[in-house]
CSV table of C-alpha atoms and ligand atoms in Angstrom, one decimal:
chain,number,residue,atom,x,y,z
A,3,MET,CA,17.0,10.6,26.5
A,4,ARG,CA,17.9,7.6,24.2
A,5,ARG,CA,16.4,8.2,20.5
A,6,TYR,CA,15.0,5.6,17.7
A,7,HIS,CA,15.0,5.6,14.3
A,8,VAL,CA,12.5,3.8,11.5
A,9,THR,CA,13.0,3.3,8.4
A,10,THR,CA,10.1,2.1,6.4
A,11,PHE,CA,10.0,-0.4,2.9
A,12,GLY,CA,7.6,-1.6,0.8
A,13,CYS,CA,3.8,-0.9,1.0
A,14,GLN,CA,0.9,1.2,3.2
A,15,MET,CA,0.5,-1.8,5.8
A,16,ASN,CA,4.1,-1.6,6.7
A,17,ALA,CA,3.8,2.4,6.6
A,18,HIS,CA,0.6,1.9,9.2
A,19,ASP,CA,2.8,-0.7,11.3
A,20,SER,CA,5.4,1.9,11.5
A,21,GLU,CA,3.3,4.2,13.5
A,22,ARG,CA,2.2,1.5,15.6
A,23,ILE,CA,6.4,1.1,16.2
A,24,LYS,CA,7.2,3.9,16.7
A,25,GLY,CA,4.2,4.3,19.1
A,26,MET,CA,5.7,1.6,20.9
A,27,LEU,CA,9.2,3.2,21.2
A,28,GLU,CA,7.8,6.5,22.3
A,29,GLU,CA,5.5,4.6,25.2
A,30,LEU,CA,9.1,3.2,26.2
A,31,GLY,CA,10.3,6.9,26.5
A,32,LEU,CA,12.7,6.9,23.5
A,33,GLY,CA,12.4,10.0,21.3
A,34,GLU,CA,12.6,10.3,17.9
A,35,ALA,CA,16.1,10.6,15.8
A,36,ALA,CA,16.4,12.7,12.6
A,37,SER,CA,18.2,10.3,11.0
A,38,PRO,CA,19.5,6.5,11.7
A,39,ASP,CA,23.2,8.0,12.2
A,40,ASP,CA,21.8,9.7,15.5
A,41,ALA,CA,19.6,6.9,17.0
A,42,ASP,CA,20.5,4.4,19.6
A,43,VAL,CA,17.7,2.1,18.6
A,44,VAL,CA,17.5,1.8,14.7
A,45,VAL,CA,14.8,-0.2,13.4
A,46,PHE,CA,13.9,-1.3,10.0
A,47,ASN,CA,11.1,-2.0,9.0
A,48,THR,CA,11.3,-4.5,5.5
A,49,CYS,CA,9.6,-5.5,2.7
A,50,THR,CA,10.4,-8.7,0.0
A,51,ILE,CA,8.0,-8.7,-2.1
A,52,ARG,CA,10.6,-8.0,-4.9
A,53,GLU,CA,14.4,-8.1,-4.9
A,54,LYS,CA,14.6,-4.3,-4.9
A,55,PRO,CA,13.8,-3.8,-1.4
A,56,ASP,CA,15.8,-6.6,-0.3
A,57,GLN,CA,18.7,-4.8,-2.1
A,58,LYS,CA,18.1,-1.5,-0.7
A,59,LEU,CA,17.7,-3.0,3.2
A,60,ALA,CA,21.5,-4.4,2.6
A,61,ALA,CA,22.9,-0.9,1.4
A,62,TYR,CA,20.9,0.4,4.5
A,63,MET,CA,22.3,-2.6,6.6
A,64,GLY,CA,25.8,-1.9,5.6
A,65,GLU,CA,25.7,1.5,7.0
A,66,ALA,CA,23.9,0.6,10.2
A,67,ALA,CA,26.7,-2.0,10.8
A,68,ALA,CA,29.5,0.4,10.7
A,69,ARG,CA,28.2,2.4,12.8
A,70,LYS,CA,27.0,-0.5,15.1
A,71,ARG,CA,31.5,-1.3,15.2
A,72,GLU,CA,32.4,2.1,16.4
A,73,ASP,CA,29.4,2.0,19.1
A,74,PRO,CA,28.3,-1.5,20.0
A,75,ASP,CA,25.6,-0.2,22.3
A,76,ARG,CA,23.6,0.7,19.5
A,77,VAL,CA,20.9,-1.8,18.6
A,78,ILE,CA,19.6,-2.7,15.4
A,79,ALA,CA,15.9,-4.2,15.1
A,80,LEU,CA,14.9,-5.9,11.5
A,81,GLY,CA,11.3,-6.3,11.5
A,82,GLY,CA,8.5,-6.9,9.0
A,83,CYS,CA,8.2,-9.0,6.1
A,84,PHE,CA,12.1,-9.6,5.0
A,85,ALA,CA,13.0,-10.3,8.8
A,86,GLU,CA,9.9,-13.2,8.3
A,87,ALA,CA,10.6,-14.4,5.4
A,88,GLN,CA,14.3,-15.2,6.2
A,89,ARG,CA,13.8,-15.9,9.2
A,90,GLU,CA,16.1,-18.8,9.8
A,91,ARG,CA,18.8,-16.8,8.3
A,92,ILE,CA,18.6,-13.7,9.5
A,93,PHE,CA,21.6,-13.4,12.2
A,94,GLU,CA,23.6,-15.1,8.9
A,95,LEU,CA,22.9,-12.8,6.9
A,96,TYR,CA,23.0,-10.0,8.9
A,97,PRO,CA,25.2,-10.7,11.8
A,98,ALA,CA,25.0,-7.0,13.2
A,99,VAL,CA,21.1,-7.3,14.2
A,100,ASP,CA,20.1,-7.4,17.9
A,101,VAL,CA,16.0,-8.4,17.6
A,102,ALA,CA,14.5,-9.7,14.7
A,103,PHE,CA,10.5,-9.6,14.8
A,104,GLY,CA,7.5,-10.4,12.4
A,105,PRO,CA,5.0,-8.1,11.0
A,106,GLY,CA,2.2,-9.7,13.6
A,107,SER,CA,4.6,-8.9,16.8
A,108,ILE,CA,5.1,-5.5,17.0
A,109,ALA,CA,3.1,-5.6,20.6
A,110,HIS,CA,5.9,-7.4,22.0
A,111,LEU,CA,8.8,-5.3,20.5
A,112,GLY,CA,8.6,-3.3,24.3
A,113,ASP,CA,9.1,-6.5,25.9
A,114,TRP,CA,12.7,-7.0,24.0
A,115,LEU,CA,13.9,-3.6,23.9
A,116,GLY,CA,13.5,-3.3,27.3
A,117,ALA,CA,12.5,0.3,29.4
A,118,GLY,CA,14.3,3.4,27.6
A,119,GLY,CA,16.3,0.8,25.0
A,120,VAL,CA,18.5,-0.6,27.5
A,121,GLY,CA,18.7,-4.1,28.2
A,122,VAL,CA,18.6,-5.5,25.0
A,123,ALA,CA,17.1,-9.4,24.8
A,124,ARG,CA,19.0,-10.4,21.5
A,125,GLY,CA,17.4,-13.0,19.3
A,126,ARG,CA,14.9,-13.3,17.1
A,127,PHE,CA,10.8,-12.8,18.4
A,128,GLY,CA,7.5,-13.7,17.4
A,129,LEU,CA,8.6,-14.2,13.9
A,130,ASP,CA,5.2,-16.0,13.8
A,131,ASP,CA,2.8,-14.2,16.2
A,132,ARG,CA,0.0,-12.9,14.4
A,133,ASP,CA,-1.6,-9.9,16.3
A,134,PHE,CA,-3.4,-6.8,14.5
A,135,ALA,CA,-1.4,-3.9,15.4
A,136,ALA,CA,-4.3,-1.8,15.6
A,137,GLU,CA,-4.6,-1.7,19.3
A,138,LEU,CA,-1.1,-0.4,20.0
A,139,PRO,CA,-0.2,3.2,20.6
A,140,THR,CA,0.2,5.0,17.2
A,141,ARG,CA,2.3,8.4,16.0
A,142,ASN,CA,0.4,9.3,13.3
A,143,GLU,CA,2.5,11.2,10.6
A,144,ARG,CA,-0.6,13.0,9.3
A,145,SER,CA,-3.2,14.3,12.4
A,146,PHE,CA,-6.1,14.7,9.6
A,147,GLN,CA,-5.3,10.7,7.5
A,148,ALA,CA,-4.7,7.6,8.8
A,149,TRP,CA,-5.0,3.9,8.1
A,150,VAL,CA,-7.0,1.5,9.6
A,151,GLN,CA,-5.8,-2.0,9.4
A,152,VAL,CA,-9.5,-4.9,8.4
A,153,SER,CA,-7.7,-7.9,7.8
A,154,MET,CA,-4.1,-9.6,7.7
A,155,GLY,CA,-3.0,-12.4,5.4
A,156,CYS,CA,-4.2,-13.2,2.5
A,157,ASN,CA,-5.6,-16.8,1.0
A,158,SER,CA,-5.1,-15.8,-2.6
A,159,LYS,CA,-2.1,-18.2,-4.3
A,160,CYS,CA,-1.2,-16.1,-6.9
A,161,SER,CA,2.1,-17.8,-8.3
A,162,TYR,CA,4.2,-14.7,-8.2
A,163,CYS,CA,3.6,-13.5,-4.4
A,164,ILE,CA,5.4,-13.9,-1.5
A,165,VAL,CA,3.0,-12.3,0.7
A,166,PRO,CA,0.5,-15.3,1.2
A,167,ALA,CA,4.0,-17.2,2.7
A,168,VAL,CA,4.9,-14.1,4.9
A,169,ARG,CA,1.8,-13.0,6.2
A,170,GLY,CA,0.0,-16.1,6.6
A,171,ARG,CA,-3.9,-16.8,6.1
A,172,GLU,CA,-6.0,-13.8,5.9
A,173,GLN,CA,-7.6,-13.2,9.4
A,174,SER,CA,-10.3,-10.3,9.4
A,175,ARG,CA,-10.7,-8.1,12.3
A,176,ARG,CA,-14.6,-7.6,13.7
A,177,PRO,CA,-16.6,-4.9,12.6
A,178,GLY,CA,-17.4,-3.5,15.9
A,179,GLU,CA,-13.2,-3.6,16.7
A,180,ILE,CA,-12.8,-1.7,13.4
A,181,LEU,CA,-15.8,0.7,13.9
A,182,ALA,CA,-14.5,1.5,16.9
A,183,GLU,CA,-11.4,2.3,16.1
A,184,VAL,CA,-13.1,4.6,13.0
A,185,GLN,CA,-14.8,6.8,16.0
A,186,ARG,CA,-12.2,7.3,17.9
A,187,LEU,CA,-9.8,8.2,15.1
A,188,ALA,CA,-12.9,10.6,14.1
A,189,ASP,CA,-13.5,12.2,17.2
A,190,SER,CA,-9.0,12.9,17.4
A,191,GLY,CA,-9.6,14.9,14.3
A,192,VAL,CA,-9.0,12.8,11.1
A,193,ARG,CA,-10.9,13.2,8.0
A,194,GLU,CA,-9.5,10.7,5.4
A,195,LEU,CA,-9.6,7.0,6.7
A,196,THR,CA,-7.5,4.4,4.2
A,197,LEU,CA,-8.6,0.9,5.1
A,198,LEU,CA,-6.3,-1.6,4.7
A,199,GLY,CA,-5.6,-5.4,3.9
A,200,GLN,CA,-3.8,-7.6,1.6
A,201,ASN,CA,-7.3,-8.5,-0.1
A,202,VAL,CA,-10.0,-5.8,1.2
A,203,ASN,CA,-12.6,-7.1,-0.3
A,204,SER,CA,-12.8,-10.4,1.2
A,205,TRP,CA,-13.2,-9.0,4.1
A,206,GLY,CA,-15.0,-10.8,6.5
A,207,ARG,CA,-15.5,-14.1,5.4
A,208,ASP,CA,-13.4,-15.5,7.7
A,209,LEU,CA,-15.9,-14.4,10.3
A,210,LEU,CA,-18.8,-16.4,8.8
A,211,PRO,CA,-21.4,-18.2,10.3
A,212,ASP,CA,-20.6,-15.6,13.6
A,213,ILE,CA,-20.5,-12.3,11.8
A,214,ARG,CA,-22.2,-11.9,8.6
A,215,THR,CA,-20.6,-8.3,7.2
A,216,GLU,CA,-19.4,-8.2,4.0
A,217,PHE,CA,-17.1,-5.2,2.8
A,218,GLY,CA,-19.9,-3.3,1.5
A,219,GLU,CA,-21.3,-3.1,4.5
A,220,LEU,CA,-18.4,-2.1,6.5
A,221,LEU,CA,-17.7,0.7,3.9
A,222,ARG,CA,-21.1,1.9,4.8
A,223,ALA,CA,-20.9,1.7,8.3
A,224,CYS,CA,-17.9,4.0,8.1
A,225,ASP,CA,-19.6,6.4,5.9
A,226,ARG,CA,-22.3,7.0,8.6
A,227,VAL,CA,-19.2,8.0,11.2
A,228,ASP,CA,-19.4,12.0,11.7
A,229,GLY,CA,-16.4,13.6,10.6
A,230,ILE,CA,-15.0,11.6,8.3
A,231,ASP,CA,-15.2,13.2,5.1
A,232,ARG,CA,-13.1,10.6,2.6
A,233,ILE,CA,-12.9,6.8,3.2
A,234,ARG,CA,-9.9,4.8,0.5
A,235,PHE,CA,-9.0,1.2,0.8
A,236,THR,CA,-6.7,-0.9,-0.6
A,237,SER,CA,-5.9,-3.6,-2.2
A,238,PRO,CA,-9.3,-5.1,-3.6
A,239,HIS,CA,-8.5,-8.1,-5.8
A,240,PRO,CA,-11.0,-8.3,-8.8
A,241,LYS,CA,-12.2,-11.8,-8.3
A,242,ASP,CA,-13.7,-10.8,-5.2
A,243,PHE,CA,-15.2,-7.4,-6.1
A,244,ARG,CA,-19.0,-7.9,-6.0
A,245,ASP,CA,-21.9,-5.5,-6.7
A,246,PRO,CA,-23.0,-4.5,-3.0
A,247,VAL,CA,-19.2,-3.0,-2.8
A,248,ILE,CA,-19.5,-0.9,-6.2
A,249,GLU,CA,-23.1,0.0,-5.0
A,250,ALA,CA,-21.2,1.1,-1.6
A,251,ILE,CA,-18.9,3.4,-3.2
A,252,ALA,CA,-21.5,4.6,-5.7
A,253,GLU,CA,-24.0,5.7,-2.7
A,254,CYS,CA,-21.7,6.5,0.3
A,255,ALA,CA,-20.7,10.4,0.2
A,256,ALA,CA,-17.2,10.0,2.1
A,257,VAL,CA,-16.4,6.8,-0.2
A,258,CYS,CA,-14.2,8.5,-2.6
A,259,GLU,CA,-14.2,7.8,-6.5
A,260,HIS,CA,-11.2,5.9,-6.7
A,261,VAL,CA,-10.6,2.7,-6.9
A,262,HIS,CA,-7.6,0.3,-6.9
A,263,LEU,CA,-7.8,-2.7,-9.1
A,264,PRO,CA,-4.6,-5.4,-9.8
A,265,LEU,CA,-4.7,-6.0,-13.2
A,266,GLN,CA,-1.1,-7.7,-13.5
A,267,SER,CA,-1.4,-8.8,-17.0
A,268,GLY,CA,-3.9,-8.2,-19.7
A,269,SER,CA,-3.4,-11.7,-21.2
A,270,SER,CA,-6.1,-14.6,-20.0
A,271,ARG,CA,-3.0,-17.0,-20.5
A,272,LEU,CA,-1.0,-15.1,-18.3
A,273,LEU,CA,-3.4,-14.5,-15.2
A,274,LYS,CA,-4.1,-18.3,-15.5
A,275,ALA,CA,0.0,-19.0,-14.8
A,276,MET,CA,-0.6,-16.0,-12.4
A,277,ARG,CA,-3.5,-17.9,-10.6
A,278,ARG,CA,-5.3,-14.8,-10.4
A,279,THR,CA,-8.4,-16.4,-11.2
A,280,TYR,CA,-10.3,-14.3,-13.4
A,281,THR,CA,-10.0,-13.6,-17.3
A,282,ARG,CA,-8.9,-10.5,-19.1
A,283,GLU,CA,-12.8,-10.2,-20.5
A,284,ARG,CA,-13.9,-10.7,-16.9
A,285,TYR,CA,-11.3,-8.2,-15.7
A,286,ILE,CA,-12.9,-5.4,-18.4
A,287,GLU,CA,-16.3,-6.3,-17.8
A,288,LEU,CA,-15.6,-5.3,-14.0
A,289,ALA,CA,-14.0,-1.9,-14.9
A,290,GLU,CA,-16.8,-1.3,-16.9
A,291,LYS,CA,-19.6,-2.2,-14.5
A,292,MET,CA,-17.8,0.1,-12.2
A,293,ARG,CA,-17.2,2.9,-14.4
A,294,ALA,CA,-21.2,3.1,-15.2
A,295,ALA,CA,-22.2,2.5,-11.5
A,296,ILE,CA,-19.6,5.5,-10.3
A,297,PRO,CA,-19.4,8.5,-11.8
A,298,ASP,CA,-16.3,10.0,-12.5
A,299,LEU,CA,-14.2,6.9,-11.2
A,300,ALA,CA,-10.6,7.2,-11.4
A,301,LEU,CA,-8.7,3.5,-11.7
A,302,GLY,CA,-5.2,2.6,-10.9
A,303,THR,CA,-3.9,-0.8,-11.3
A,304,ASP,CA,-0.5,-2.8,-10.7
A,305,ILE,CA,1.1,-4.7,-13.8
A,306,ILE,CA,3.5,-7.2,-13.5
A,307,VAL,CA,5.8,-7.4,-17.0
A,308,GLY,CA,8.1,-10.4,-17.8
A,309,PHE,CA,6.3,-12.7,-16.3
A,310,PRO,CA,7.6,-16.3,-17.0
A,311,GLY,CA,6.9,-17.0,-20.6
A,312,GLU,CA,5.4,-13.8,-21.4
A,313,THR,CA,5.4,-13.7,-25.2
A,314,GLU,CA,5.3,-10.7,-27.2
A,315,GLN,CA,1.5,-11.3,-27.9
A,316,ASP,CA,1.1,-11.6,-24.0
A,317,PHE,CA,2.5,-8.4,-23.7
A,318,LEU,CA,0.6,-6.4,-26.9
A,319,GLU,CA,-2.8,-7.8,-24.6
A,320,THR,CA,-1.6,-6.1,-21.8
A,321,LEU,CA,-1.1,-2.9,-23.5
A,322,GLU,CA,-4.5,-3.1,-25.0
A,323,VAL,CA,-6.4,-3.7,-21.8
A,324,VAL,CA,-4.1,-0.7,-20.4
A,325,GLU,CA,-5.3,1.0,-23.6
A,326,HIS,CA,-9.3,-0.1,-23.1
A,327,VAL,CA,-9.3,1.1,-19.3
A,328,GLY,CA,-7.6,3.8,-19.3
A,329,TYR,CA,-6.2,4.2,-16.0
A,330,ASP,CA,-5.5,7.2,-14.2
A,331,SER,CA,-2.2,5.7,-12.7
A,332,ALA,CA,-0.5,2.7,-12.9
A,333,PHE,CA,2.5,0.9,-10.8
A,334,THR,CA,4.6,-1.3,-12.6
A,335,PHE,CA,6.8,-4.0,-11.7
A,336,VAL,CA,9.3,-5.8,-13.4
A,337,TYR,CA,8.7,-9.5,-12.7
A,338,SER,CA,11.2,-10.3,-9.7
A,339,PRO,CA,11.8,-14.2,-9.2
A,340,ARG,CA,11.2,-15.0,-5.2
A,341,ASN,CA,12.4,-18.2,-3.3
A,342,GLY,CA,10.1,-20.2,-2.6
A,343,THR,CA,6.7,-19.0,-5.0
A,344,GLU,CA,5.1,-21.0,-7.9
A,345,ALA,CA,6.7,-19.0,-10.5
A,346,ALA,CA,10.6,-18.4,-9.4
A,347,ALA,CA,10.5,-22.3,-10.5
A,348,LEU,CA,8.6,-21.9,-13.9
A,349,PRO,CA,10.9,-22.6,-17.0
A,350,ASN,CA,11.3,-19.6,-20.0
A,351,GLN,CA,11.8,-16.8,-17.4
A,352,VAL,CA,12.1,-13.8,-19.6
A,353,PRO,CA,15.6,-11.9,-20.1
A,354,HIS,CA,16.3,-8.9,-18.3
A,355,GLU,CA,16.6,-7.0,-21.4
A,356,LEU,CA,13.5,-7.9,-23.0
A,357,LYS,CA,11.4,-7.2,-19.7
A,358,ILE,CA,13.1,-3.8,-19.7
A,359,GLU,CA,12.1,-2.8,-23.0
A,360,ARG,CA,8.8,-4.2,-21.8
A,361,MET,CA,8.8,-2.3,-19.0
A,362,GLU,CA,9.8,1.1,-20.9
A,363,ARG,CA,6.9,0.6,-23.4
A,364,LEU,CA,4.5,0.1,-20.9
A,365,VAL,CA,5.2,3.4,-19.1
A,366,GLU,CA,5.3,5.1,-22.1
A,367,LEU,CA,1.5,4.1,-22.6
A,368,VAL,CA,0.7,4.6,-19.2
A,369,GLN,CA,2.0,7.6,-19.0
A,370,ARG,CA,0.4,9.4,-21.8
A,371,ILE,CA,-3.1,7.7,-20.7
A,372,ALA,CA,-2.9,8.8,-17.4
A,373,ARG,CA,-1.7,12.5,-19.0
A,374,GLU,CA,-4.5,12.4,-20.9
A,375,ARG,CA,-6.9,11.5,-18.3
A,376,ASN,CA,-5.7,14.6,-16.2
A,377,GLU,CA,-5.9,17.0,-19.2
A,378,ALA,CA,-9.1,16.4,-19.2
A,379,ARG,CA,-9.5,17.8,-15.7
A,380,VAL,CA,-8.3,21.7,-16.6
A,381,GLY,CA,-11.3,24.0,-16.2
A,382,ARG,CA,-12.9,21.9,-13.6
A,383,SER,CA,-13.4,22.5,-9.6
A,384,GLU,CA,-11.8,20.0,-7.2
A,385,GLU,CA,-12.4,19.0,-3.5
A,386,VAL,CA,-9.1,19.0,-2.4
A,387,LEU,CA,-7.7,17.7,0.8
A,388,VAL,CA,-5.1,19.7,2.1
A,389,GLU,CA,-1.3,18.3,3.0
A,390,GLY,CA,0.6,20.9,3.6
A,391,PRO,CA,3.4,23.0,1.8
A,392,SER,CA,4.9,21.5,-1.2
A,393,ARG,CA,7.9,19.5,-0.9
A,394,THR,CA,9.6,21.5,-3.7
A,395,ASP,CA,8.1,24.6,-3.3
A,396,ALA,CA,7.3,26.2,0.0
A,397,SER,CA,5.0,28.9,-1.4
A,398,VAL,CA,2.7,26.6,-3.2
A,399,LEU,CA,0.3,24.1,-1.1
A,400,ARG,CA,0.1,20.3,-1.9
A,401,GLY,CA,-2.8,18.2,-1.6
A,402,ARG,CA,-4.9,15.5,-3.2
A,403,THR,CA,-8.4,15.4,-4.7
A,404,ARG,CA,-10.9,12.8,-4.4
A,405,ARG,CA,-9.6,11.0,-7.2
A,406,ASN,CA,-6.3,10.8,-5.5
A,407,THR,CA,-4.4,12.7,-7.4
A,408,ALA,CA,-1.8,15.3,-6.2
A,409,VAL,CA,-2.6,18.7,-6.7
A,410,ASN,CA,-0.1,21.8,-6.8
A,411,PHE,CA,-1.6,25.1,-5.9
A,412,THR,CA,-1.6,28.5,-4.6
A,413,GLY,CA,-4.0,29.8,-2.0
A,414,GLU,CA,-3.6,29.9,1.8
A,415,ALA,CA,-5.0,26.8,3.9
A,416,LEU,CA,-3.8,25.0,6.1
A,417,ALA,CA,-3.2,20.9,6.5
A,418,GLY,CA,-6.3,19.1,7.2
A,419,GLU,CA,-8.6,21.3,5.1
A,420,LEU,CA,-10.8,20.9,2.4
A,421,VAL,CA,-10.5,23.5,-0.1
A,422,GLU,CA,-11.8,24.1,-3.8
A,423,VAL,CA,-9.1,24.3,-6.5
A,424,ARG,CA,-9.6,25.0,-10.0
A,425,ILE,CA,-7.7,23.1,-12.1
A,426,GLU,CA,-5.3,24.9,-14.7
A,427,ALA,CA,-2.6,22.5,-15.8
A,428,ALA,CA,-1.9,18.7,-15.6
A,429,THR,CA,1.0,16.3,-16.4
A,430,SER,CA,0.9,12.7,-16.1
A,431,MET,CA,1.0,12.3,-12.0
A,432,THR,CA,0.3,15.7,-10.8
A,433,LEU,CA,-2.3,18.8,-11.3
A,434,ARG,CA,-1.9,22.5,-10.6
A,435,GLY,CA,-4.3,25.0,-9.8
A,436,SER,CA,-5.8,27.8,-7.5
A,437,GLN,CA,-7.7,28.0,-4.9
A,438,ARG,CA,-11.3,28.9,-4.7
A,439,ALA,CA,-13.8,29.1,-1.6
A,440,LEU,CA,-13.4,27.1,2.0
A,441,VAL,CA,-15.6,24.5,1.5
A,442,ALA,CA,-15.9,23.6,5.6
A,443,VAL,CA,-13.2,23.8,8.2
B,502,5AD,N1,8.1,-9.9,-9.1
B,502,5AD,C1,7.1,-8.3,-9.9
B,502,5AD,N2,6.0,-7.6,-8.9
B,502,5AD,C2,5.6,-7.9,-7.7
B,502,5AD,N3,4.4,-8.0,-7.3
B,502,5AD,C3,4.1,-8.5,-6.8
B,502,5AD,N4,4.7,-9.7,-6.4
B,502,5AD,C4,5.9,-9.4,-7.5
B,502,5AD,C5,6.7,-10.2,-7.9
B,502,5AD,N5,7.7,-10.9,-7.5
B,502,5AD,C6,3.6,-6.5,-7.4
B,502,5AD,C7,1.9,-6.8,-7.8
B,502,5AD,C8,1.3,-6.8,-6.5
B,502,5AD,C9,2.0,-5.2,-6.1
B,502,5AD,C10,2.2,-4.9,-4.6
B,502,5AD,O1,3.7,-5.8,-6.4
B,502,5AD,O2,2.0,-6.2,-9.0
B,502,5AD,O3,-0.1,-6.1,-6.8
B,503,SF4,FE1,4.0,-5.2,2.1
B,503,SF4,FE2,3.9,-7.3,0.5
B,503,SF4,FE3,6.1,-5.7,1.1
B,503,SF4,FE4,5.4,-7.2,3.2
B,503,SF4,S1,6.6,-7.7,1.4
B,503,SF4,S2,5.8,-4.8,3.2
B,503,SF4,S3,2.9,-7.0,2.9
B,503,SF4,S4,4.4,-5.3,-0.2
């Protein structure tokens, strides 16, 4: 049997696409190889949001090209955002690539690879296609968790971001299709859903006037599906976070008390240069409104340091917002200029050493606050969805709370079960505890 291997870079959207890529390849009769070394068809599902994933890909491609020189029958397929962004240059950059395809053309992968991975059509394919992968066969990594894509593309114009250029304008999936998928997933035993979109809470706007559903109603409809115990969504844009969505989170039993609310910067001056269309004050107001409406809410965020023109004062304003809002988790990024974006051409790019210095100060603050917030959970009981044994210690189980904190705990439970865990210790990233009674099976 011919074998494939998929290496995934980037966001949850890509992780979701990779499940579809695997599903498609298995439908073609290929089996999964443990590593790219053992694979006849090697797929890289790429990301290009910052320079780092580009560099990581370069290292992987070096190895893959060397293996292909030994065995020219190996097929190298490059999918995802890097392939799409570099569509003109991809075969110059990486001559070993056989097939290049964009995020919207996974459905056609089979046509190019041929049955069983033989008879490959060499070239770049469908780099401009925009089809939802959601209707394709899938290979879920975990039977009890699933991603559901609600939209693709993004209409925002954040000046640092390459995504709108890569993924195109926002296109919402119709609510009927989304709910049919959710129902199918629930019937197959899925308990936790994550609704995915580049800007989930502007979902539905492009369906007007035919369909008048906004994101809050979609959350409510998913909540009504029997068997779905947890609903998450990512990522919302603060500018589109309206009251009906806050109310839906507060009122729907399955919608988790966890919101990822990208801040990017705490300086209104920089937010303007980033074209985020909200100010520091409006963001704080929104966060406070959400905390007041949703009991026990966990807030996560994304922050960029070293955006062009960032002064010490701007940076201090970011630190102030981080302290004020009190995030439970934060992804922090060093600004990375991306060719073709507005910000890459701005003057006053921040020197690398200064970016690193600010990053260290930010990470220290983020970790202190997250640790304090996790320590406040000690002594409580938390509902945990069991993911299986811990990766580092097989005698311990691992799972996540509704607030999306990872928990390592002692107990006896199967992956996919909901259990009550008494929290006994905390770090900035994880909780530790021991299992109490089974809640439900
Ligand atoms: N440089 C650094 N971080 C970036 N992000 C997006 N573009 C860039 C860039 N050019 C970050 C933002 C976004 C997250 C997914 O990645 O914080 O929310
Ligand atoms: Fe995801 Fe953006 Fe990276 Fe594409 S470029 S994989 S959309 S993070």
